[in-house]
Every structure is written in structure tokens, then in C-alpha cells.
mmCIF file of C-alpha atoms in Angstrom:
data_model
loop_
_atom_site.group_PDB
_atom_site.id
_atom_site.type_symbol
_atom_site.label_atom_id
_atom_site.label_comp_id
_atom_site.label_asym_id
_atom_site.label_seq_id
_atom_site.Cartn_x
_atom_site.Cartn_y
_atom_site.Cartn_z
ATOM 1 C CA MET A 1 -9.243 -39.368 11.957
ATOM 2 C CA GLY A 2 -9.204 -40.707 8.334
ATOM 3 C CA GLU A 3 -5.880 -41.230 6.511
ATOM 4 C CA LYS A 4 -2.807 -39.563 7.480
ATOM 5 C CA LYS A 5 -1.034 -37.987 4.194
ATOM 6 C CA TYR A 6 1.551 -35.565 3.697
ATOM 7 C CA ILE A 7 0.940 -33.403 0.700
ATOM 8 C CA VAL A 8 3.558 -31.518 -1.247
ATOM 9 C CA ILE A 9 2.743 -29.038 -3.739
ATOM 10 C CA LYS A 10 4.641 -25.942 -5.619
ATOM 11 C CA ARG A 11 2.377 -23.020 -4.222
ATOM 12 C CA GLY A 12 3.830 -19.744 -6.447
ATOM 13 C CA GLU A 13 7.611 -19.933 -5.903
ATOM 14 C CA LYS A 14 7.308 -21.569 -2.679
ATOM 15 C CA THR A 15 7.155 -25.188 -2.105
ATOM 16 C CA VAL A 16 4.838 -26.157 0.531
ATOM 17 C CA SER A 17 4.294 -29.499 2.482
ATOM 18 C CA MET A 18 1.494 -30.170 4.591
ATOM 19 C CA LEU A 19 0.534 -33.140 6.780
ATOM 20 C CA PHE A 20 -3.365 -34.361 7.158
ATOM 21 C CA HIS A 21 -5.107 -36.298 9.077
ATOM 22 C CA GLY A 22 -8.180 -37.048 7.443
ATOM 23 C CA SER A 23 -9.453 -33.366 6.217
ATOM 24 C CA ARG A 24 -7.302 -31.745 9.282
ATOM 25 C CA LEU A 25 -4.236 -29.645 8.513
ATOM 26 C CA MET A 26 -1.887 -30.555 11.107
ATOM 27 C CA LEU A 27 1.185 -28.918 10.570
ATOM 28 C CA ALA A 28 1.990 -27.143 7.168
ATOM 29 C CA HIS A 29 5.682 -25.506 5.721
ATOM 30 C CA ALA A 30 6.315 -23.470 2.950
ATOM 31 C CA GLN A 31 10.291 -22.750 1.728
ATOM 32 C CA GLU A 32 11.110 -20.824 -1.335
ATOM 33 C CA ALA A 33 14.241 -22.259 -3.708
ATOM 34 C CA GLY A 34 16.569 -19.663 -3.525
ATOM 35 C CA VAL A 35 20.293 -20.039 -1.791
ATOM 36 C CA TRP A 36 19.369 -17.937 1.207
ATOM 37 C CA ASP A 37 16.152 -19.680 1.705
ATOM 38 C CA ASN A 38 17.070 -22.514 3.021
ATOM 39 C CA ILE A 39 20.163 -22.149 5.428
ATOM 40 C CA LEU A 40 19.150 -23.132 8.905
ATOM 41 C CA GLY A 41 21.203 -25.936 9.791
ATOM 42 C CA ASN A 42 24.273 -25.736 7.440
ATOM 43 C CA ILE A 43 27.558 -25.070 7.727
ATOM 44 C CA TYR A 44 29.982 -22.222 6.598
ATOM 45 C CA VAL A 45 33.525 -20.563 6.825
ATOM 46 C CA ALA A 46 32.541 -17.325 8.375
ATOM 47 C CA ARG A 47 34.101 -13.611 8.885
ATOM 48 C CA VAL A 48 33.933 -12.077 12.017
ATOM 49 C CA LYS A 49 32.655 -8.676 11.620
ATOM 50 C CA ASN A 50 33.160 -7.434 14.526
ATOM 51 C CA ILE A 51 32.772 -8.359 18.188
ATOM 52 C CA VAL A 52 29.832 -6.441 20.685
ATOM 53 C CA LYS A 53 31.370 -6.763 23.578
ATOM 54 C CA ASN A 54 28.216 -5.718 25.878
ATOM 55 C CA LEU A 55 26.317 -7.832 24.421
ATOM 56 C CA TYR A 56 29.026 -10.459 24.502
ATOM 57 C CA ALA A 57 28.228 -11.946 21.211
ATOM 58 C CA ALA A 58 29.286 -10.791 17.457
ATOM 59 C CA PHE A 59 28.427 -10.684 14.033
ATOM 60 C CA VAL A 60 29.827 -12.596 11.529
ATOM 61 C CA GLU A 61 29.489 -12.764 7.679
ATOM 62 C CA ILE A 62 28.580 -16.076 5.962
ATOM 63 C CA ALA A 63 28.575 -14.027 2.596
ATOM 64 C CA PRO A 64 29.433 -10.596 1.696
ATOM 65 C CA GLY A 65 26.946 -9.074 3.147
ATOM 66 C CA ARG A 66 24.967 -11.712 5.161
ATOM 67 C CA ASN A 67 25.001 -10.939 8.679
ATOM 68 C CA CYS A 68 24.443 -13.288 11.260
ATOM 69 C CA TYR A 69 24.462 -12.992 15.173
ATOM 70 C CA LEU A 70 26.777 -15.690 17.129
ATOM 71 C CA ASP A 71 26.408 -15.470 21.065
ATOM 72 C CA LEU A 72 30.153 -15.827 21.837
ATOM 73 C CA ARG A 73 28.336 -18.465 24.995
ATOM 74 C CA ASP A 74 28.331 -20.691 21.789
ATOM 75 C CA ALA A 75 31.658 -19.821 21.004
ATOM 76 C CA LYS A 76 33.948 -22.250 23.450
ATOM 77 C CA GLU A 77 36.356 -23.723 21.310
ATOM 78 C CA PRO A 78 35.294 -22.355 17.606
ATOM 79 C CA ILE A 79 37.965 -24.052 15.092
ATOM 80 C CA LEU A 80 39.399 -20.810 13.519
ATOM 81 C CA LEU A 81 41.001 -20.825 10.203
ATOM 82 C CA ASN A 82 43.296 -18.347 9.995
ATOM 83 C CA ARG A 83 45.189 -18.819 13.370
ATOM 84 C CA SER A 84 45.326 -20.942 16.741
ATOM 85 C CA TYR A 85 42.670 -19.891 19.401
ATOM 86 C CA ASP A 86 44.091 -18.304 22.418
ATOM 87 C CA GLY A 87 40.921 -18.258 23.767
ATOM 88 C CA ARG A 88 39.502 -15.256 22.151
ATOM 89 C CA LEU A 89 37.812 -14.138 18.831
ATOM 90 C CA VAL A 90 38.861 -10.776 17.017
ATOM 91 C CA ASP A 91 37.380 -9.213 13.935
ATOM 92 C CA GLY A 92 38.545 -10.616 11.070
ATOM 93 C CA ASP A 93 38.822 -14.597 12.242
ATOM 94 C CA GLU A 94 37.366 -17.115 10.199
ATOM 95 C CA VAL A 95 35.372 -19.432 11.830
ATOM 96 C CA MET A 96 33.102 -22.499 11.101
ATOM 97 C CA VAL A 97 29.494 -21.589 12.290
ATOM 98 C CA GLN A 98 26.390 -23.179 11.661
ATOM 99 C CA VAL A 99 23.213 -21.631 11.408
ATOM 100 C CA VAL A 100 20.601 -23.099 14.674
ATOM 101 C CA LYS A 101 17.873 -19.872 13.569
ATOM 102 C CA GLU A 102 16.420 -18.466 10.981
ATOM 103 C CA ALA A 103 15.994 -14.562 10.515
ATOM 104 C CA ILE A 104 12.836 -13.673 11.776
ATOM 105 C CA LYS A 105 11.958 -9.862 10.765
ATOM 106 C CA THR A 106 14.548 -7.710 11.600
ATOM 107 C CA LYS A 107 16.628 -10.051 13.291
ATOM 108 C CA PRO A 108 19.377 -11.429 11.311
ATOM 109 C CA PRO A 109 19.894 -15.587 11.423
ATOM 110 C CA ALA A 110 21.595 -16.559 14.590
ATOM 111 C CA VAL A 111 24.694 -19.237 14.434
ATOM 112 C CA THR A 112 27.159 -21.272 17.155
ATOM 113 C CA CYS A 113 30.315 -22.782 17.098
ATOM 114 C CA ALA A 114 29.272 -26.329 18.118
ATOM 115 C CA LEU A 115 28.985 -27.687 15.167
ATOM 116 C CA SER A 116 26.101 -30.816 14.622
ATOM 117 C CA LEU A 117 24.587 -33.239 12.509
ATOM 118 C CA ASP A 118 21.263 -34.580 13.399
ATOM 119 C CA GLY A 119 19.715 -37.808 12.181
ATOM 120 C CA LYS A 120 16.406 -39.527 12.633
ATOM 121 C CA TYR A 121 17.520 -41.464 15.990
ATOM 122 C CA CYS A 122 20.112 -38.913 17.352
ATOM 123 C CA VAL A 123 21.982 -35.546 16.713
ATOM 124 C CA ILE A 124 26.001 -35.788 16.794
ATOM 125 C CA SER A 125 28.068 -32.598 17.993
ATOM 126 C CA LYS A 126 31.548 -31.317 18.293
ATOM 127 C CA GLY A 127 32.923 -29.675 21.594
ATOM 128 C CA LYS A 128 31.082 -31.245 24.257
ATOM 129 C CA PRO A 129 31.425 -34.736 24.417
ATOM 130 C CA GLY A 130 29.058 -37.396 26.526
ATOM 131 C CA ILE A 131 25.906 -39.213 26.444
ATOM 132 C CA ALA A 132 22.240 -37.352 26.919
ATOM 133 C CA TYR A 133 18.815 -38.817 25.609
ATOM 134 C CA SER A 134 15.624 -36.730 24.726
ATOM 135 C CA ALA A 135 13.687 -35.231 27.721
ATOM 136 C CA LYS A 136 10.436 -37.131 26.360
ATOM 137 C CA LEU A 137 11.769 -40.719 26.583
ATOM 138 C CA SER A 138 10.575 -42.140 29.712
ATOM 139 C CA GLU A 139 13.102 -43.576 32.229
ATOM 140 C CA GLY A 140 12.113 -47.368 30.919
ATOM 141 C CA THR A 141 12.875 -46.501 27.619
ATOM 142 C CA LYS A 142 15.807 -44.610 27.611
ATOM 143 C CA GLU A 143 17.221 -47.780 29.915
ATOM 144 C CA ARG A 144 15.987 -50.511 27.318
ATOM 145 C CA ILE A 145 18.398 -48.212 24.969
ATOM 146 C CA ARG A 146 21.501 -48.169 27.095
ATOM 147 C CA ARG A 147 20.793 -51.862 27.724
ATOM 148 C CA GLY A 148 20.441 -52.759 24.135
ATOM 149 C CA PHE A 149 23.523 -50.618 23.682
ATOM 150 C CA ARG A 150 25.324 -52.965 25.976
ATOM 151 C CA VAL A 151 23.665 -56.144 24.636
ATOM 152 C CA SER A 152 25.170 -55.419 21.310
ATOM 153 C CA GLY A 153 28.687 -54.089 22.318
ATOM 154 C CA PHE A 154 28.378 -50.911 20.598
ATOM 155 C CA PRO A 155 31.425 -48.757 21.705
ATOM 156 C CA LEU A 156 29.165 -45.886 22.594
ATOM 157 C CA GLU A 157 31.560 -44.717 25.463
ATOM 158 C CA GLU A 158 34.148 -44.458 22.637
ATOM 159 C CA TYR A 159 32.209 -41.951 20.585
ATOM 160 C CA ALA A 160 31.349 -40.072 23.211
ATOM 161 C CA LYS A 161 34.969 -39.514 24.239
ATOM 162 C CA SER A 162 35.339 -37.385 20.750
ATOM 163 C CA PHE A 163 31.672 -36.425 19.880
ATOM 164 C CA GLY A 164 28.526 -35.064 21.867
ATOM 165 C CA ILE A 165 25.792 -37.813 21.632
ATOM 166 C CA VAL A 166 22.121 -36.822 21.723
ATOM 167 C CA VAL A 167 19.378 -39.906 21.179
ATOM 168 C CA ARG A 168 16.286 -38.483 19.661
ATOM 169 C CA THR A 169 12.700 -39.014 20.501
ATOM 170 C CA ASN A 170 12.383 -41.241 17.535
ATOM 171 C CA ALA A 171 14.724 -44.020 18.590
ATOM 172 C CA LYS A 172 11.778 -45.402 21.055
ATOM 173 C CA GLU A 173 10.241 -46.671 18.001
ATOM 174 C CA LEU A 174 13.391 -49.242 17.523
ATOM 175 C CA GLY A 175 12.482 -51.426 19.984
ATOM 176 C CA GLU A 176 15.074 -54.084 20.853
ATOM 177 C CA ASP A 177 17.018 -53.564 17.788
ATOM 178 C CA LEU A 178 19.275 -50.361 17.837
ATOM 179 C CA ALA A 179 21.380 -51.222 14.743
ATOM 180 C CA PRO A 180 19.897 -47.894 12.596
ATOM 181 C CA LEU A 181 20.553 -46.094 15.823
ATOM 182 C CA GLU A 182 24.296 -47.621 15.821
ATOM 183 C CA GLN A 183 25.010 -47.301 12.318
ATOM 184 C CA GLU A 184 23.469 -43.591 12.393
ATOM 185 C CA ILE A 185 25.749 -42.876 15.444
ATOM 186 C CA GLY A 186 29.049 -44.095 13.093
ATOM 187 C CA GLU A 187 28.157 -42.739 10.180
ATOM 188 C CA LEU A 188 27.115 -38.802 11.216
ATOM 189 C CA SER A 189 30.348 -39.051 13.264
ATOM 190 C CA MET A 190 32.460 -39.955 10.400
ATOM 191 C CA ARG A 191 30.697 -37.335 8.145
ATOM 192 C CA LEU A 192 31.186 -34.279 10.625
ATOM 193 C CA GLU A 193 34.909 -35.437 11.324
ATOM 194 C CA ARG A 194 35.282 -35.137 7.298
ATOM 195 C CA ILE A 195 33.418 -31.773 7.558
ATOM 196 C CA VAL A 196 35.949 -30.255 9.906
ATOM 197 C CA GLU A 197 38.832 -32.165 8.606
ATOM 198 C CA ASN A 198 37.940 -30.549 4.805
ATOM 199 C CA GLY A 199 36.689 -26.831 5.855
ATOM 200 C CA ILE A 200 40.102 -26.082 7.876
ATOM 201 C CA HIS A 201 41.306 -26.096 3.934
ATOM 202 C CA ARG A 202 38.344 -24.284 2.241
ATOM 203 C CA THR A 203 38.124 -20.383 1.931
ATOM 204 C CA CYS A 204 36.182 -17.814 3.885
ATOM 205 C CA TYR A 205 32.645 -18.198 2.789
ATOM 206 C CA SER A 206 32.555 -21.866 2.096
ATOM 207 C CA ALA A 207 29.610 -23.317 2.318
ATOM 208 C CA LEU A 208 30.499 -26.983 4.115
ATOM 209 C CA LEU A 209 27.071 -28.483 4.493
ATOM 210 C CA GLN A 210 24.159 -27.603 2.841
ATOM 211 C CA LYS A 211 20.864 -29.150 4.419
ATOM 212 C CA PRO A 212 18.063 -30.849 2.138
ATOM 213 C CA ALA A 213 14.965 -29.174 1.191
ATOM 214 C CA GLY A 214 12.779 -28.632 4.210
ATOM 215 C CA TYR A 215 9.896 -30.821 3.377
ATOM 216 C CA LEU A 216 12.415 -33.859 3.377
ATOM 217 C CA GLN A 217 14.033 -32.706 7.179
ATOM 218 C CA LYS A 218 9.865 -32.866 7.874
ATOM 219 C CA LEU A 219 9.677 -36.282 7.136
ATOM 220 C CA ARG A 220 12.902 -37.432 8.253
ATOM 221 C CA ASP A 221 12.208 -36.394 12.016
ATOM 222 C CA MET A 222 7.975 -37.263 11.863
ATOM 223 C CA GLN A 223 7.568 -39.900 14.633
ATOM 224 C CA ALA A 224 6.002 -43.219 13.378
ATOM 225 C CA GLY A 225 2.331 -43.233 12.691
ATOM 226 C CA TRP A 226 1.964 -39.723 11.566
ATOM 227 C CA CYS A 227 1.899 -40.021 7.840
ATOM 228 C CA GLU A 228 0.586 -43.270 6.062
ATOM 229 C CA GLU A 229 1.232 -41.550 2.306
ATOM 230 C CA ILE A 230 3.565 -38.856 0.777
ATOM 231 C CA VAL A 231 1.667 -37.744 -2.203
ATOM 232 C CA THR A 232 3.274 -35.033 -4.651
ATOM 233 C CA ASP A 233 1.905 -33.638 -8.155
ATOM 234 C CA GLU A 234 5.902 -32.452 -8.818
ATOM 235 C CA GLU A 235 7.792 -34.520 -10.681
ATOM 236 C CA GLY A 236 10.611 -33.154 -9.553
ATOM 237 C CA ILE A 237 9.833 -33.193 -6.362
ATOM 238 C CA TYR A 238 8.602 -36.864 -6.278
ATOM 239 C CA GLU A 239 12.338 -37.978 -8.058
ATOM 240 C CA GLU A 240 13.770 -36.354 -4.987
ATOM 241 C CA ILE A 241 11.531 -37.673 -2.086
ATOM 242 C CA ARG A 242 12.013 -41.282 -3.827
ATOM 243 C CA SER A 243 15.824 -40.833 -3.667
ATOM 244 C CA PHE A 244 16.143 -39.394 -0.361
ATOM 245 C CA ALA A 245 13.746 -42.785 0.867
ATOM 246 C CA GLU A 246 16.472 -44.865 -1.252
ATOM 247 C CA GLY A 247 19.322 -43.450 0.459
ATOM 248 C CA ASN A 248 18.034 -43.559 3.791
ATOM 249 C CA PRO A 249 16.392 -46.833 4.076
ATOM 250 C CA ASP A 250 16.498 -46.446 7.885
ATOM 251 C CA PHE A 251 14.565 -43.507 8.186
ATOM 252 C CA ARG A 252 11.373 -45.757 7.221
ATOM 253 C CA LEU A 253 9.381 -43.422 5.335
ATOM 254 C CA PRO A 254 6.035 -44.055 4.323
ATOM 255 C CA ALA A 255 5.391 -44.879 0.125
ATOM 256 C CA VAL A 256 5.302 -41.571 -2.407
ATOM 257 C CA ARG A 257 2.941 -41.116 -4.919
ATOM 258 C CA LEU A 258 2.754 -39.096 -7.740
ATOM 259 C CA TYR A 259 -0.680 -37.575 -8.237
ATOM 260 C CA GLN A 260 -1.685 -37.237 -12.061
ATOM 261 C CA ASP A 261 -5.015 -36.264 -12.141
ATOM 262 C CA GLU A 262 -5.743 -33.602 -15.115
ATOM 263 C CA ARG A 263 -9.447 -33.029 -13.806
ATOM 264 C CA LEU A 264 -8.984 -31.696 -10.533
ATOM 265 C CA SER A 265 -5.270 -30.634 -9.201
ATOM 266 C CA LEU A 266 -4.108 -31.774 -5.711
ATOM 267 C CA ALA A 267 -4.299 -28.295 -4.096
ATOM 268 C CA LYS A 268 -7.782 -28.380 -4.960
ATOM 269 C CA LEU A 269 -8.464 -31.415 -4.047
ATOM 270 C CA TYR A 270 -7.101 -30.990 -0.297
ATOM 271 C CA ASN A 271 -8.964 -27.331 -0.547
ATOM 272 C CA VAL A 272 -5.126 -25.832 0.468
ATOM 273 C CA GLU A 273 -6.070 -22.146 -0.149
ATOM 274 C CA GLN A 274 -8.833 -22.234 2.197
ATOM 275 C CA LYS A 275 -6.902 -24.554 4.663
ATOM 276 C CA LEU A 276 -3.961 -22.298 5.060
ATOM 277 C CA LYS A 277 -6.406 -19.414 4.998
ATOM 278 C CA GLU A 278 -7.685 -20.630 8.057
ATOM 279 C CA ALA A 279 -4.597 -21.537 9.628
ATOM 280 C CA LEU A 280 -3.762 -17.770 9.373
ATOM 281 C CA GLY A 281 -6.746 -16.448 10.652
ATOM 282 C CA LYS A 282 -7.740 -15.084 14.131
ATOM 283 C CA LYS A 283 -10.964 -16.935 15.016
ATOM 284 C CA VAL A 284 -10.846 -20.632 15.129
ATOM 285 C CA TRP A 285 -14.157 -22.735 15.988
ATOM 286 C CA LEU A 286 -14.460 -25.606 17.939
ATOM 287 C CA LYS A 287 -16.892 -28.538 17.383
ATOM 288 C CA SER A 288 -18.500 -27.411 20.594
ATOM 289 C CA GLY A 289 -19.121 -24.317 19.207
ATOM 290 C CA GLY A 290 -16.755 -22.308 21.402
ATOM 291 C CA TYR A 291 -14.149 -20.269 19.354
ATOM 292 C CA LEU A 292 -10.482 -19.046 19.940
ATOM 293 C CA LEU A 293 -9.252 -16.051 19.500
ATOM 294 C CA ILE A 294 -5.728 -15.878 18.518
ATOM 295 C CA GLU A 295 -3.723 -12.563 18.368
ATOM 296 C CA PRO A 296 0.296 -12.574 18.236
ATOM 297 C CA THR A 297 2.079 -9.517 19.334
ATOM 298 C CA GLU A 298 5.510 -8.217 18.778
ATOM 299 C CA ALA A 299 5.728 -9.305 22.809
ATOM 300 C CA LEU A 300 3.930 -12.551 22.731
ATOM 301 C CA THR A 301 1.081 -14.102 21.361
ATOM 302 C CA VAL A 302 -2.460 -14.198 23.009
ATOM 303 C CA ILE A 303 -4.981 -16.919 22.936
ATOM 304 C CA ASP A 304 -8.656 -16.362 24.313
ATOM 305 C CA VAL A 305 -11.229 -19.218 24.676
ATOM 306 C CA ASN A 306 -14.928 -17.947 24.185
ATOM 307 C CA THR A 307 -18.536 -20.097 24.866
ATOM 308 C CA GLY A 308 -19.351 -18.762 21.463
ATOM 309 C CA LYS A 309 -22.525 -20.448 19.944
ATOM 310 C CA ALA A 310 -21.974 -23.597 22.538
ATOM 311 C CA VAL A 311 -25.191 -24.767 24.412
ATOM 312 C CA CYS A 312 -24.975 -24.653 28.257
ATOM 313 C CA LYS A 313 -26.518 -27.169 30.493
ATOM 314 C CA LYS A 314 -27.559 -27.218 33.476
ATOM 315 C CA GLU A 315 -24.214 -27.367 34.987
ATOM 316 C CA VAL A 316 -22.560 -24.648 33.683
ATOM 317 C CA GLN A 317 -19.293 -24.855 35.222
ATOM 318 C CA GLU A 318 -19.137 -29.022 33.455
ATOM 319 C CA THR A 319 -19.988 -26.731 30.276
ATOM 320 C CA HIS A 320 -16.610 -24.973 30.329
ATOM 321 C CA PHE A 321 -14.658 -27.379 31.408
ATOM 322 C CA GLN A 322 -15.667 -29.238 28.501
ATOM 323 C CA ILE A 323 -14.857 -26.323 25.882
ATOM 324 C CA ASN A 324 -12.075 -25.766 28.169
ATOM 325 C CA MET A 325 -10.498 -29.622 27.576
ATOM 326 C CA GLU A 326 -11.443 -29.451 23.935
ATOM 327 C CA ALA A 327 -9.800 -25.793 23.367
ATOM 328 C CA ALA A 328 -6.189 -26.662 25.001
ATOM 329 C CA GLU A 329 -6.062 -30.244 22.193
ATOM 330 C CA GLU A 330 -7.015 -27.156 19.704
ATOM 331 C CA ILE A 331 -4.297 -24.936 21.017
ATOM 332 C CA ALA A 332 -1.787 -27.246 20.954
ATOM 333 C CA ARG A 333 -2.183 -28.530 17.245
ATOM 334 C CA GLN A 334 -2.561 -24.526 16.773
ATOM 335 C CA LEU A 335 0.770 -23.997 18.007
ATOM 336 C CA ALA A 336 2.399 -26.234 15.728
ATOM 337 C CA LEU A 337 -0.065 -25.726 12.597
ATOM 338 C CA ARG A 338 1.224 -21.718 12.821
ATOM 339 C CA ASN A 339 4.955 -22.262 14.342
ATOM 340 C CA LEU A 340 4.262 -19.622 17.172
ATOM 341 C CA SER A 341 6.635 -19.296 19.351
ATOM 342 C CA GLY A 342 8.338 -17.223 22.362
ATOM 343 C CA ILE A 343 5.696 -16.500 25.543
ATOM 344 C CA ILE A 344 1.905 -17.906 24.567
ATOM 345 C CA MET A 345 -1.084 -16.548 27.042
ATOM 346 C CA VAL A 346 -4.256 -18.288 27.068
ATOM 347 C CA ASP A 347 -7.123 -16.914 28.808
ATOM 348 C CA PHE A 348 -9.531 -19.979 29.500
ATOM 349 C CA ILE A 349 -13.032 -19.999 30.631
ATOM 350 C CA ASN A 350 -12.768 -19.534 34.069
ATOM 351 C CA MET A 351 -13.688 -22.579 36.101
ATOM 352 C CA LYS A 352 -14.084 -22.348 39.884
ATOM 353 C CA LYS A 353 -13.760 -26.151 41.064
ATOM 354 C CA GLU A 354 -10.162 -26.682 41.496
ATOM 355 C CA GLU A 355 -10.414 -30.604 40.174
ATOM 356 C CA TYR A 356 -11.480 -29.124 36.658
ATOM 357 C CA ARG A 357 -8.927 -26.815 37.078
ATOM 358 C CA GLU A 358 -6.074 -29.281 37.664
ATOM 359 C CA ALA A 359 -7.327 -31.582 35.039
ATOM 360 C CA LEU A 360 -7.802 -29.180 31.994
ATOM 361 C CA MET A 361 -3.666 -28.042 33.575
ATOM 362 C CA SER A 362 -2.703 -31.892 33.521
ATOM 363 C CA HIS A 363 -4.567 -32.475 30.165
ATOM 364 C CA LEU A 364 -2.621 -29.644 27.984
ATOM 365 C CA ARG A 365 0.634 -30.600 29.941
ATOM 366 C CA GLU A 366 0.439 -34.213 28.344
ATOM 367 C CA LEU A 367 -0.523 -32.291 24.728
ATOM 368 C CA VAL A 368 2.066 -29.685 24.392
ATOM 369 C CA ARG A 369 4.417 -32.488 25.464
ATOM 370 C CA LYS A 370 3.995 -33.998 22.509
ATOM 371 C CA ASP A 371 4.870 -30.945 20.262
ATOM 372 C CA SER A 372 8.021 -31.906 17.985
ATOM 373 C CA VAL A 373 9.796 -28.361 18.788
ATOM 374 C CA LYS A 374 10.482 -28.002 22.985
ATOM 375 C CA THR A 375 7.366 -26.184 24.486
ATOM 376 C CA THR A 376 6.774 -25.789 28.417
ATOM 377 C CA LEU A 377 3.772 -25.046 30.562
ATOM 378 C CA VAL A 378 5.051 -22.815 33.034
ATOM 379 C CA ASP A 379 1.906 -21.948 35.413
ATOM 380 C CA ILE A 380 -1.058 -20.448 35.583
ATOM 381 C CA THR A 381 -0.688 -16.247 36.081
ATOM 382 C CA ALA A 382 -2.203 -14.623 39.037
ATOM 383 C CA LEU A 383 -4.938 -13.005 36.868
ATOM 384 C CA GLY A 384 -5.578 -16.803 35.850
ATOM 385 C CA LEU A 385 -3.525 -16.780 32.842
ATOM 386 C CA VAL A 386 -1.870 -20.108 31.782
ATOM 387 C CA GLU A 387 1.410 -19.062 30.612
ATOM 388 C CA ILE A 388 3.364 -21.307 27.907
ATOM 389 C CA THR A 389 6.483 -21.021 26.410
ATOM 390 C CA ARG A 390 7.652 -22.595 23.015
ATOM 391 C CA MET A 391 10.976 -22.557 21.487
ATOM 392 C CA LYS A 392 11.791 -19.985 18.568
ATOM 393 C CA LYS A 393 13.631 -21.794 15.411
ATOM 394 C CA ASN A 394 11.714 -21.362 12.575
ATOM 395 C CA ARG A 395 9.867 -18.347 10.966
ATOM 396 C CA PRO A 396 5.805 -18.591 12.130
ATOM 397 C CA LEU A 397 3.874 -19.942 9.175
ATOM 398 C CA VAL A 398 2.335 -16.486 8.188
ATOM 399 C CA GLU A 399 5.813 -14.963 7.547
ATOM 400 C CA GLN A 400 6.486 -18.273 5.926
ATOM 401 C CA LEU A 401 3.920 -17.445 3.336
ATOM 402 C CA GLU A 402 4.104 -14.138 3.015
#
């Protein structure tokens, strides 16, 4: 597959980060430097602007004129600053909230009252004490981690009385040594407690927590083996990544290199403009000669698999099966690369043999399971379309690059 590089460059007013496996672009993320362009995960003291009872929701301001949507189901135990909580939120209340979804088209950002901090190996939250494990961890890995806690004597149960603890997928990298996970649980718990304690004394619209740049969060969350080196041609970004790595040694980030070849820019070396153009295009060619047509709509995304220039063998069904299997791998890559979300309907090439259909579904299910964003292969519809759902958190790549 070639070398695995994480490239960070400036593209106009935006910082663009890209994960390359050889010449293939696997992930891309673009972000402006403005104060309101990177609010996902931030914690604020907000003011309740109005309660919408028929939606069981509220609109809150994290700054004058900066409205966010609060689902009242995510406000079970809000932390109020202006009064004691009596089981209800009212207009004018000052409440701590955290941004959990970016603004998407006409929809405002979404916030929650269930504050949390995420690290590389765990997530710590307020409001719902207990211990949970990522669904992507195997039962064997979960038991190994539980056994590791018992052997080390780490007071996990004590922490779980005050905080919700979710062990993330990356914890499987730790093997028998859970020290980085245990340290992270302790540090994030203390930090979240301090944020709440300090926040009670802050004024409305205060920012209690501002997350690091998006490309740093992507680096932190990247699974082991997905990146061998970080490369940037921006000295400020280079120093920021170095500082981030030194301040978080347990994240085990790859080495970072400052690219300084004046004859050929980093963007041209990796053919960035062409790669991004392909990542936004409707047609994606497959090595077999087949291709995908990707059509995002307001309600869902439609992906059509076509034979294209593929040469059919005597056994046509086998040819269609091979194209579909290749298409499944490319679809999984495109979902992550374009950051598609919501409902995705895939029209594979029709196959009559049941064993081919079962093998394709099994292959696709395994591929989407590896996605860092929660992705579910739902089923095949009565019309033979494959339905996939993918959690919506960040904006799709096309909107990030606009």
C-alpha cells in the first residue's frame, strides 16, 4: 500500500490535513482558523433563549446571536449557574453546555448538558456514572482490559461512582500494560471536575473549554499503524504538533517532519488539488474498470455500482461479484474520505447466486465496522438496495472545503 503519511498544509484561509496510504487519499479534513470554525467539543456557559415544547427542545446562545440546538433529552441533569435546578429549564437560564455537532447547512450546532472529555483511550463524562466499552472491542479484548484493571488494583469502580467511563477502541493497542489508560482516566476526571467547579463562577457566554485544532484531534484518535510520519511545510503547525506530542507522550504520535524543499511544494508533491477534486467528484473508477456514481441529496446519499469498462469473463456472475467486492472496499473508503453521513443507499450490480450476495454483505459489514465513525449496515431493501447509516457529527468534506 506504500508509505502512510499524514500531511498538514495551508490552502488559502484553511488548514487541510490528509492521510495518504501511498498515493491513495484515505482521509481529509479542512478547517478555518476563525474562533467559530472549530467549536466541536467546546464547553460554554450558555443562556437559554427559548423552550420549544412541541419539539422537546430549547435554543440556547453560546454567544450573543450564536444559537445552538439543545435536545431536552440531553438535559437531564443540567448544571445551572443562576439558580438551583428544579427539574425544568426556563428562558433566561444560564447553563453549561458542550457542542456535540457542528452546524450543517441551515441547522445550528447541537449541544448537550452531558459534559465529557475524550482522550485517546477513554471518554469521561458527567451525569451518568458507570463503565462501558466501545462496541468495536471484541469480548476477548474487553475481558483482558477488565483483568488488567483487577491485576493493577486501579480503583476503576470508585471513579465510576462519579463519572461515566467509556473505554475507546484504541485501548486494544495497550496490550497488558494499561498504565496509559489508567493515567488518562485519572487526568480527565480531575480536569472535568475542575472545568465544572471553575465554570460555576464564570459569566454567561464564557468558553470553559476550547478543543485543539481539528488536525491534532484526528492525530490523537488515529489507530496504531495508520500513519508512519507527519509532514507539514508550515513552521507554526510543525511547532504546534511537536508541542502537542511532547505534552501527550501516551498518545504515541508518529515523528513529525518539517518539509523545506523550495523547488517543489508539499501540496504539489502529493498532488493535493487533484486528489481533493477526485474526492468531491461524482464518478470514482475502480481498478477492474467498473466505477461508482456518488450522488448526495438532501435526504440521503445514493451510490450506484456500474460495470463500466470491466471485461466480463465467461462466468458473468463471477465478474459481477468481483466488481461488487472491489466496490465495497472503495465505498467504505469514500464514506470516510467524504465524511458522508445519514442514510446511504447502495445499488450493487445484481447477482443471482445467494452465496455471492451473502459474501458481499459479510465483506461490506466487516469493512464499515472498521470506520472510526459509527457506521451500520442495515439490510437489503425489497428493491435490492443496500442500506447503510453513518453517524452525523462533522460537516461533509465538500462543505469543509467550500
